[in-house]
């Protein structure tokens, strides 16, 4: 998949860059993530009286064809206000001991290939990993990947 030389967004049909097109329309990107995350942040911003928009990003990797990423935009003149609001929201989470513990679990990482007992980075549930195949937390359902496969972050 080709990427935009300006912002590295995967290009759409005809070599179009959805991110650069949005910027040309006066929008600024706040984040790029999965649908549920982007929709949740969009709702928070709307409740603050901002005018966010979201747009599906063309797939940059094969797995994104089934689980696409989405850009979350705000009008350029609302960018500072949106960023300040989100920083306050995150700051509140950092003071929450449960959120701090979840962040620590996520930073630790897990080795699925090692097998044995692991701790889910999302909910903290401990469970045993047995055999090959997709690993899913039995408590919260977080898909942790399949042993032996590298994570998307490692492959870019």
Coordinates of N, CA, C and O in Angstrom, one line a residue:
X1 N 0.9 -1.2 0.0 CA 0.0 0.0 0.0 C 0.9 1.2 0.0 O 1.8 1.3 0.8
X2 N 0.6 2.1 -0.9 CA 1.3 3.4 -0.9 C 0.9 4.3 0.2 O -0.3 4.3 0.6
X3 N 1.8 5.2 0.7 CA 1.5 6.1 1.7 C 1.7 7.5 1.2 O 2.6 7.8 0.4
X4 N 1.0 8.5 1.8 CA 1.2 9.9 1.5 C 2.6 10.3 1.9 O 3.1 10.0 3.0
X5 N 3.3 11.1 1.0 CA 4.6 11.5 1.3 C 4.6 12.7 2.3 O 5.6 13.0 2.9
X6 N 3.4 13.3 2.5 CA 3.3 14.4 3.5 C 3.1 13.9 4.9 O 3.7 14.4 5.9
X7 N 2.1 13.0 5.1 CA 1.7 12.6 6.4 C 1.7 11.1 6.7 O 1.3 10.7 7.8
X8 N 2.1 10.3 5.7 CA 2.2 8.8 5.9 C 0.9 8.1 5.9 O 0.9 6.9 6.3
X9 N -0.2 8.7 5.7 CA -1.5 8.1 5.7 C -1.6 7.1 4.5 O -1.1 7.5 3.4
X10 N -2.1 5.9 4.6 CA -2.3 5.1 3.4 C -3.2 5.8 2.4 O -4.2 6.4 2.8
X11 N -2.8 5.7 1.1 CA -3.5 6.4 0.1 C -4.8 5.6 -0.3 O -4.8 4.4 -0.4
X12 N -5.8 6.4 -0.6 CA -7.1 5.8 -1.1 C -7.0 5.6 -2.6 O -6.0 5.9 -3.2
X13 N -8.1 5.2 -3.2 CA -8.2 5.0 -4.6 C -7.8 6.3 -5.3 O -8.1 7.4 -4.9
X14 N -7.0 6.2 -6.4 CA -6.6 7.3 -7.2 C -5.5 8.1 -6.5 O -5.2 9.2 -6.9
X15 N -4.9 7.6 -5.5 CA -3.7 8.2 -4.8 C -4.1 9.4 -3.9 O -3.3 10.2 -3.6
X16 N -5.4 9.4 -3.5 CA -5.9 10.5 -2.6 C -5.5 10.2 -1.2 O -5.5 9.1 -0.7
X17 N -5.2 11.3 -0.5 CA -4.9 11.2 1.0 C -6.0 11.8 1.7 O -6.2 13.0 1.7
X18 N -6.8 11.0 2.5 CA -7.9 11.5 3.2 C -7.5 12.5 4.3 O -8.2 13.5 4.5
X19 N -6.4 12.3 4.9 CA -5.9 13.2 5.9 C -5.5 14.6 5.4 O -5.9 15.6 5.9
X20 N -4.8 14.6 4.3 CA -4.4 15.9 3.7 C -5.6 16.6 3.1 O -5.7 17.8 3.1
X21 N -6.6 15.8 2.5 CA -7.8 16.4 2.0 C -8.6 17.1 3.2 O -9.1 18.2 3.0
X22 N -8.6 16.5 4.3 CA -9.3 17.0 5.5 C -8.6 18.3 5.9 O -9.3 19.3 6.3
X23 N -7.3 18.3 5.9 CA -6.5 19.5 6.3 C -6.8 20.6 5.4 O -6.9 21.8 5.8
X24 N -6.9 20.3 4.1 CA -7.2 21.4 3.1 C -8.6 22.0 3.3 O -8.9 23.1 3.0
X25 N -9.5 21.2 4.0 CA -10.9 21.7 4.3 C -10.9 22.4 5.7 O -12.0 22.7 6.2
X26 N -9.8 22.6 6.3 CA -9.7 23.3 7.6 C -9.8 22.4 8.8 O -10.1 22.9 9.9
X27 N -9.6 21.1 8.7 CA -9.7 20.2 9.8 C -8.3 19.8 10.3 O -7.4 19.7 9.5
X28 N -8.2 19.5 11.6 CA -6.9 19.0 12.1 C -7.2 17.7 12.8 O -8.2 17.4 13.4
X29 N -6.2 16.7 12.6 CA -6.3 15.4 13.1 C -6.0 15.4 14.6 O -4.9 16.0 15.0
X30 N -6.8 14.8 15.4 CA -6.6 14.7 16.8 C -6.0 13.3 17.1 O -5.0 13.2 17.9
X31 N -6.5 12.3 16.5 CA -6.0 10.9 16.7 C -6.4 10.0 15.6 O -7.3 10.4 14.8
X32 N -5.8 8.9 15.5 CA -6.2 7.8 14.6 C -6.2 6.5 15.4 O -5.2 6.2 16.1
X33 N -7.3 5.8 15.4 CA -7.5 4.6 16.2 C -8.6 3.8 15.6 O -9.2 4.1 14.6
X34 N -9.0 2.8 16.4 CA -10.2 1.9 16.0 C -11.5 2.7 16.2 O -11.5 3.7 16.9
X35 N -12.5 2.2 15.6 CA -13.8 2.8 15.6 C -14.3 3.1 17.0 O -14.7 4.3 17.2
X36 N -14.3 2.1 17.8 CA -14.9 2.3 19.2 C -14.2 3.5 19.9 O -14.8 4.3 20.6
X37 N -12.9 3.5 19.9 CA -12.1 4.5 20.6 C -12.4 5.9 20.0 O -12.6 6.8 20.8
X38 N -12.4 6.0 18.7 CA -12.6 7.3 18.1 C -14.0 7.8 18.3 O -14.2 8.9 18.7
X39 N -15.0 6.9 18.3 CA -16.4 7.3 18.5 C -16.6 7.7 20.0 O -17.3 8.7 20.2
X40 N -15.9 7.1 20.9 CA -16.0 7.5 22.3 C -15.4 8.9 22.5 O -16.1 9.7 23.2
X41 N -14.2 9.1 22.0 CA -13.6 10.5 22.1 C -14.5 11.5 21.4 O -14.7 12.6 21.9
X42 N -15.0 11.1 20.2 CA -15.9 12.1 19.5 C -17.1 12.5 20.3 O -17.5 13.7 20.4
X43 N -17.7 11.5 21.0 CA -18.9 11.8 21.9 C -18.5 12.8 23.0 O -19.2 13.7 23.4
X44 N -17.3 12.6 23.6 CA -16.8 13.5 24.7 C -16.6 14.9 24.2 O -17.0 15.9 24.8
X45 N -16.1 15.0 23.0 CA -15.8 16.3 22.4 C -17.1 17.0 22.0 O -17.3 18.2 22.2
X46 N -18.1 16.2 21.5 CA -19.4 16.8 21.2 C -20.1 17.3 22.4 O -20.7 18.4 22.4
X47 N -19.9 16.6 23.5 CA -20.5 17.1 24.8 C -19.9 18.4 25.3 O -20.5 19.1 26.1
X48 N -18.7 18.6 24.9 CA -18.0 19.9 25.2 C -18.3 21.0 24.3 O -17.7 22.1 24.4
X49 N -19.2 20.7 23.3 CA -19.6 21.8 22.4 C -18.7 21.9 21.2 O -18.8 22.9 20.4
X50 N -17.8 21.0 21.0 CA -16.9 21.0 19.8 C -17.6 20.3 18.6 O -18.6 19.6 18.8
X51 N -17.0 20.4 17.4 CA -17.6 19.9 16.2 C -16.6 18.8 15.6 O -16.1 19.0 14.5
X52 N -16.4 17.7 16.3 CA -15.5 16.7 15.7 C -16.1 15.9 14.5 O -17.4 15.9 14.4
X53 N -15.3 15.4 13.7 CA -15.7 14.6 12.6 C -14.8 13.3 12.5 O -13.6 13.4 13.0
X54 N -15.3 12.2 12.1 CA -14.4 11.1 11.9 C -14.5 10.5 10.5 O -15.5 10.7 9.8
X55 N -13.5 9.9 10.1 CA -13.4 9.3 8.7 C -12.5 8.1 8.7 O -11.5 8.0 9.3
X56 N -13.0 7.1 8.0 CA -12.3 5.8 7.8 C -11.0 6.1 7.0 O -11.0 6.7 6.0
X57 N -9.9 5.5 7.5 CA -8.6 5.6 6.8 C -8.4 4.3 5.9 O -8.8 3.2 6.3
X58 N -8.0 4.5 4.7 CA -7.7 3.3 3.8 C -6.8 2.4 4.5 O -5.9 2.8 5.3
X59 N -6.9 1.1 4.3 CA -6.1 0.1 5.0 C -4.6 0.2 4.6 O -4.3 0.3 3.4
X60 N -3.8 0.2 5.6 CA -2.3 0.3 5.4 C -1.7 -1.1 5.5 O -0.6 -1.3 5.1
X61 N -2.4 -2.0 6.2 CA -1.9 -3.4 6.4 C -3.1 -4.3 6.2 O -4.3 -3.9 6.3
X62 N -2.9 -5.6 5.8 CA -4.0 -6.5 5.5 C -5.0 -6.6 6.6 O -6.2 -6.6 6.3
X63 N -4.6 -6.6 7.9 CA -5.6 -6.7 9.0 C -6.5 -5.5 9.1 O -7.6 -5.6 9.7
X64 N -6.1 -4.3 8.6 CA -6.9 -3.1 8.6 C -8.1 -3.2 7.7 O -9.0 -2.4 7.8
X65 N -8.1 -4.1 6.8 CA -9.2 -4.3 5.9 C -10.4 -4.7 6.6 O -11.6 -4.4 6.3
X66 N -10.2 -5.5 7.7 CA -11.3 -6.0 8.5 C -11.5 -5.2 9.8 O -12.6 -5.2 10.4
X67 N -10.5 -4.5 10.3 CA -10.5 -3.7 11.5 C -9.9 -2.3 11.1 O -8.7 -2.1 11.5
X68 N -10.6 -1.5 10.4 CA -10.0 -0.3 9.9 C -9.7 0.7 11.0 O -10.3 0.7 12.1
X69 N -8.8 1.6 10.7 CA -8.5 2.8 11.6 C -9.3 3.9 11.1 O -9.7 4.0 9.9
X70 N -9.6 4.9 12.0 CA -10.4 6.0 11.7 C -9.6 7.3 12.2 O -9.0 7.3 13.3
X71 N -9.7 8.3 11.4 CA -9.2 9.6 11.8 C -10.2 10.4 12.6 O -11.4 10.4 12.2
X72 N -9.9 11.1 13.7 CA -10.8 12.0 14.4 C -10.2 13.4 14.2 O -9.1 13.7 14.5
X73 N -11.1 14.2 13.6 CA -10.7 15.6 13.3 C -11.6 16.6 14.1 O -12.7 16.2 14.6
X74 N -11.0 17.8 14.3 CA -11.8 18.9 14.7 C -11.4 20.1 13.8 O -10.4 20.1 13.2
X75 N -12.3 21.1 13.7 CA -12.0 22.3 12.9 C -10.7 22.9 13.5 O -10.5 22.8 14.7
X76 N -9.8 23.3 12.6 CA -8.5 23.8 13.1 C -8.6 24.8 14.2 O -7.8 24.8 15.1
X77 N -9.6 25.7 14.2 CA -9.8 26.7 15.2 C -10.2 26.1 16.5 O -10.2 26.8 17.5
X78 N -10.6 24.9 16.6 CA -11.0 24.2 17.8 C -9.9 23.3 18.4 O -10.1 22.7 19.4
X79 N -8.8 23.2 17.7 CA -7.8 22.2 18.0 C -7.2 22.4 19.4 O -7.2 21.4 20.2
X80 N -6.8 23.6 19.8 CA -6.3 23.8 21.1 C -7.3 23.5 22.2 O -6.9 22.9 23.2
X81 N -8.5 23.9 22.0 CA -9.5 23.6 23.0 C -9.8 22.1 23.2 O -9.9 21.6 24.3
X82 N -9.8 21.4 22.0 CA -10.0 20.0 22.1 C -8.8 19.3 22.8 O -9.0 18.4 23.6
X83 N -7.6 19.7 22.4 CA -6.4 19.1 23.1 C -6.4 19.4 24.6 O -6.1 18.5 25.4
X84 N -6.7 20.6 25.0 CA -6.8 20.9 26.4 C -7.8 20.1 27.1 O -7.5 19.6 28.2
X85 N -9.0 19.9 26.5 CA -10.0 19.1 27.2 C -9.5 17.6 27.3 O -9.7 17.0 28.4
X86 N -8.9 17.1 26.3 CA -8.5 15.7 26.3 C -7.3 15.5 27.3 O -7.2 14.5 28.0
X87 N -6.4 16.5 27.4 CA -5.4 16.4 28.4 C -6.0 16.4 29.9 O -5.5 15.6 30.7
X88 N -7.0 17.2 30.1 CA -7.7 17.2 31.4 C -8.3 15.8 31.7 O -8.2 15.3 32.8
X89 N -8.9 15.3 30.7 CA -9.6 14.0 30.8 C -8.5 12.9 31.2 O -8.7 12.1 32.1
X90 N -7.4 12.9 30.5 CA -6.3 11.9 30.7 C -5.7 12.2 32.1 O -5.3 11.2 32.8
X91 N -5.5 13.4 32.5 CA -4.9 13.8 33.8 C -5.8 13.2 34.9 O -5.3 12.6 35.9
X92 N -7.1 13.2 34.7 CA -8.0 12.6 35.7 C -7.8 11.1 35.8 O -7.8 10.6 36.9
X93 N -7.6 10.5 34.7 CA -7.4 9.0 34.7 C -6.1 8.7 35.4 O -6.0 7.7 36.1
X94 N -5.1 9.5 35.2 CA -3.8 9.2 35.8 C -3.8 9.3 37.3 O -3.0 8.6 38.0
X95 N -4.8 10.0 37.9 CA -4.9 10.0 39.3 C -5.7 8.9 39.9 O -5.7 8.6 41.1
X96 N -6.4 8.1 39.0 CA -7.2 7.0 39.4 C -6.3 5.7 39.5 O -5.6 5.4 38.6
X97 N -6.2 5.2 40.7 CA -5.3 4.0 40.9 C -5.5 2.8 40.0 O -4.6 2.2 39.5
X98 N -6.8 2.6 39.6 CA -7.1 1.5 38.7 C -6.6 1.8 37.3 O -6.0 0.9 36.6
X99 N -6.7 3.0 36.9 CA -6.2 3.4 35.5 C -4.7 3.4 35.5 O -4.1 2.9 34.5
X100 N -4.1 3.8 36.6 CA -2.6 3.8 36.7 C -2.1 2.3 36.6 O -1.1 2.0 36.0
X101 N -2.8 1.4 37.3 CA -2.4 0.0 37.3 C -2.6 -0.6 35.9 O -1.7 -1.4 35.4
X102 N -3.7 -0.2 35.2 CA -3.9 -0.7 33.8 C -2.8 -0.2 32.9 O -2.3 -0.9 32.1
X103 N -2.4 1.1 33.1 CA -1.3 1.6 32.3 C 0.0 0.9 32.5 O 0.8 0.6 31.6
X104 N 0.3 0.6 33.8 CA 1.5 -0.2 34.1 C 1.5 -1.6 33.5 O 2.5 -2.0 32.9
X105 N 0.3 -2.2 33.5 CA 0.2 -3.6 32.9 C 0.5 -3.5 31.4 O 1.2 -4.3 30.8
X106 N -0.1 -2.5 30.8 CA 0.1 -2.3 29.3 C 1.5 -2.0 29.0 O 2.0 -2.5 27.9
X107 N 2.2 -1.3 29.8 CA 3.6 -1.0 29.5 C 4.5 -2.2 29.7 O 5.6 -2.3 29.1
X108 N 4.2 -3.1 30.6 CA 5.0 -4.3 30.8 C 5.1 -5.2 29.6 O 6.1 -5.8 29.3
X109 N 4.0 -5.3 28.9 CA 4.0 -6.3 27.8 C 3.8 -7.7 28.3 O 4.0 -8.0 29.5
X110 N 3.6 -8.6 27.4 CA 3.5 -10.0 27.7 C 4.1 -10.8 26.6 O 4.2 -10.4 25.5
X111 N 4.6 -12.0 27.0 CA 5.3 -12.9 26.0 C 4.3 -14.1 25.9 O 4.3 -15.0 26.7
X112 N 3.5 -14.1 24.8 CA 2.6 -15.2 24.6 C 3.3 -16.5 24.2 O 2.8 -17.6 24.5
X113 N 4.5 -16.4 23.6 CA 5.2 -17.6 23.2 C 5.7 -18.4 24.4 O 5.9 -19.6 24.4
X114 N 5.9 -17.7 25.5 CA 6.5 -18.3 26.7 C 5.4 -19.3 27.4 O 5.8 -20.2 28.1
X115 N 4.2 -19.0 27.1 CA 3.1 -19.8 27.7 C 3.0 -19.6 29.2 O 3.5 -18.6 29.7
X116 N 2.3 -20.5 29.8 CA 2.1 -20.4 31.3 C 1.1 -19.3 31.6 O 0.2 -19.0 30.8
X117 N 1.2 -18.8 32.8 CA 0.2 -17.8 33.3 C 0.6 -16.4 32.9 O 1.7 -16.0 33.0
X118 N -0.4 -15.7 32.4 CA -0.1 -14.3 32.0 C -1.2 -13.4 32.6 O -2.2 -13.9 33.1
X119 N -0.9 -12.1 32.7 CA -1.9 -11.1 33.2 C -2.4 -10.3 32.0 O -1.6 -9.7 31.2
X120 N -3.7 -10.2 31.9 CA -4.4 -9.4 30.8 C -4.0 -7.9 31.0 O -4.2 -7.4 32.1
X121 N -3.4 -7.3 30.0 CA -3.1 -5.9 30.2 C -4.3 -5.0 30.4 O -4.2 -3.9 31.0
X122 N -5.5 -5.4 29.9 CA -6.7 -4.5 30.0 C -7.3 -4.6 31.4 O -7.6 -3.6 32.1
X123 N -7.6 -5.9 31.9 CA -8.4 -6.0 33.1 C -7.7 -6.6 34.3 O -8.2 -6.6 35.4
X124 N -6.4 -7.1 34.1 CA -5.7 -7.6 35.2 C -5.9 -9.0 35.5 O -5.3 -9.6 36.4
X125 N -6.9 -9.7 34.8 CA -7.2 -11.1 35.1 C -6.0 -12.0 34.7 O -5.4 -11.8 33.7
X126 N -5.6 -12.9 35.6 CA -4.5 -13.8 35.4 C -5.2 -15.1 34.8 O -6.1 -15.6 35.4
X127 N -4.5 -15.7 33.8 CA -5.0 -16.9 33.2 C -3.9 -17.6 32.5 O -2.9 -17.0 32.1
X128 N -4.0 -18.9 32.3 CA -3.0 -19.7 31.6 C -3.2 -19.7 30.1 O -4.3 -19.8 29.6
X129 N -2.1 -19.6 29.4 CA -2.1 -19.7 28.0 C -1.7 -21.2 27.6 O -0.6 -21.6 28.1
X130 N -2.5 -21.8 26.9 CA -2.2 -23.2 26.6 C -2.3 -23.4 25.1 O -3.3 -23.1 24.4
X131 N -1.2 -24.0 24.5 CA -1.2 -24.3 23.1 C -1.1 -23.1 22.2 O -1.2 -22.0 22.6
X132 N -1.0 -23.4 20.9 CA -1.0 -22.3 19.9 C -2.4 -21.9 19.5 O -3.4 -22.5 19.9
X133 N -2.5 -20.8 18.9 CA -3.7 -20.2 18.4 C -4.0 -18.9 19.0 O -3.2 -18.3 19.8
X134 N -5.1 -18.3 18.7 CA -5.4 -17.0 19.2 C -5.7 -17.0 20.7 O -6.3 -17.9 21.2
X135 N -5.1 -16.0 21.4 CA -5.2 -15.9 22.8 C -6.2 -14.8 23.2 O -6.1 -13.7 22.7
X136 N -7.2 -15.1 24.0 CA -8.2 -14.2 24.3 C -8.4 -14.2 25.8 O -8.5 -15.3 26.4
X137 N -8.5 -13.1 26.5 CA -8.7 -13.0 27.9 C -10.1 -13.6 28.2 O -11.1 -13.1 27.7
X138 N -10.2 -14.6 29.1 CA -11.5 -15.1 29.4 C -12.4 -14.2 30.2 O -13.6 -14.4 30.3
X139 N -11.8 -13.2 30.8 CA -12.6 -12.3 31.7 C -13.2 -11.1 30.8 O -14.4 -10.8 30.9
X140 N -12.3 -10.4 30.0 CA -12.8 -9.2 29.3 C -12.9 -9.4 27.8 O -13.4 -8.6 27.1
X141 N -12.3 -10.5 27.3 CA -12.4 -10.8 25.9 C -11.3 -10.1 25.0 O -11.4 -10.2 23.8
X142 N -10.4 -9.5 25.6 CA -9.3 -8.8 24.9 C -8.5 -9.8 24.1 O -8.1 -10.8 24.6
X143 N -8.5 -9.6 22.7 CA -7.7 -10.5 21.9 C -6.2 -10.1 22.0 O -5.8 -9.0 21.7
X144 N -5.4 -11.0 22.4 CA -4.0 -10.8 22.6 C -3.1 -11.3 21.5 O -1.9 -11.2 21.6
X145 N -3.7 -11.7 20.4 CA -2.9 -12.2 19.3 C -2.7 -13.7 19.3 O -3.3 -14.4 20.1
X146 N -1.8 -14.1 18.4 CA -1.5 -15.5 18.4 C -0.1 -15.7 18.7 O 0.8 -15.0 18.2
X147 N 0.3 -16.7 19.4 CA 1.7 -17.0 19.7 C 2.5 -17.2 18.5 O 2.0 -17.8 17.5
X148 N 3.7 -16.7 18.5 CA 4.6 -16.8 17.3 C 4.5 -15.7 16.3 O 5.3 -15.6 15.4
X149 N 3.4 -14.9 16.4 CA 3.3 -13.8 15.4 C 3.8 -12.5 16.1 O 3.6 -12.3 17.3
X150 N 4.4 -11.7 15.3 CA 4.9 -10.4 15.8 C 3.7 -9.4 15.8 O 2.8 -9.6 15.1
X151 N 3.8 -8.5 16.7 CA 2.7 -7.5 16.8 C 2.8 -6.5 15.7 O 3.8 -6.3 15.1
X152 N 1.6 -5.8 15.3 CA 1.6 -4.8 14.2 C 2.7 -3.7 14.5 O 3.2 -3.2 13.6
X153 N 2.9 -3.4 15.8 CA 3.9 -2.3 16.1 C 5.3 -2.7 15.6 O 6.0 -1.8 15.2
X154 N 5.6 -4.0 15.7 CA 6.9 -4.4 15.3 C 7.1 -4.4 13.8 O 8.2 -4.3 13.3
X155 N 6.0 -4.5 13.0 CA 6.0 -4.6 11.6 C 5.8 -3.2 10.9 O 5.8 -3.1 9.7
X156 N 5.4 -2.2 11.7 CA 5.1 -0.9 11.3 C 3.8 -0.9 10.5 O 3.4 -0.3 9.7

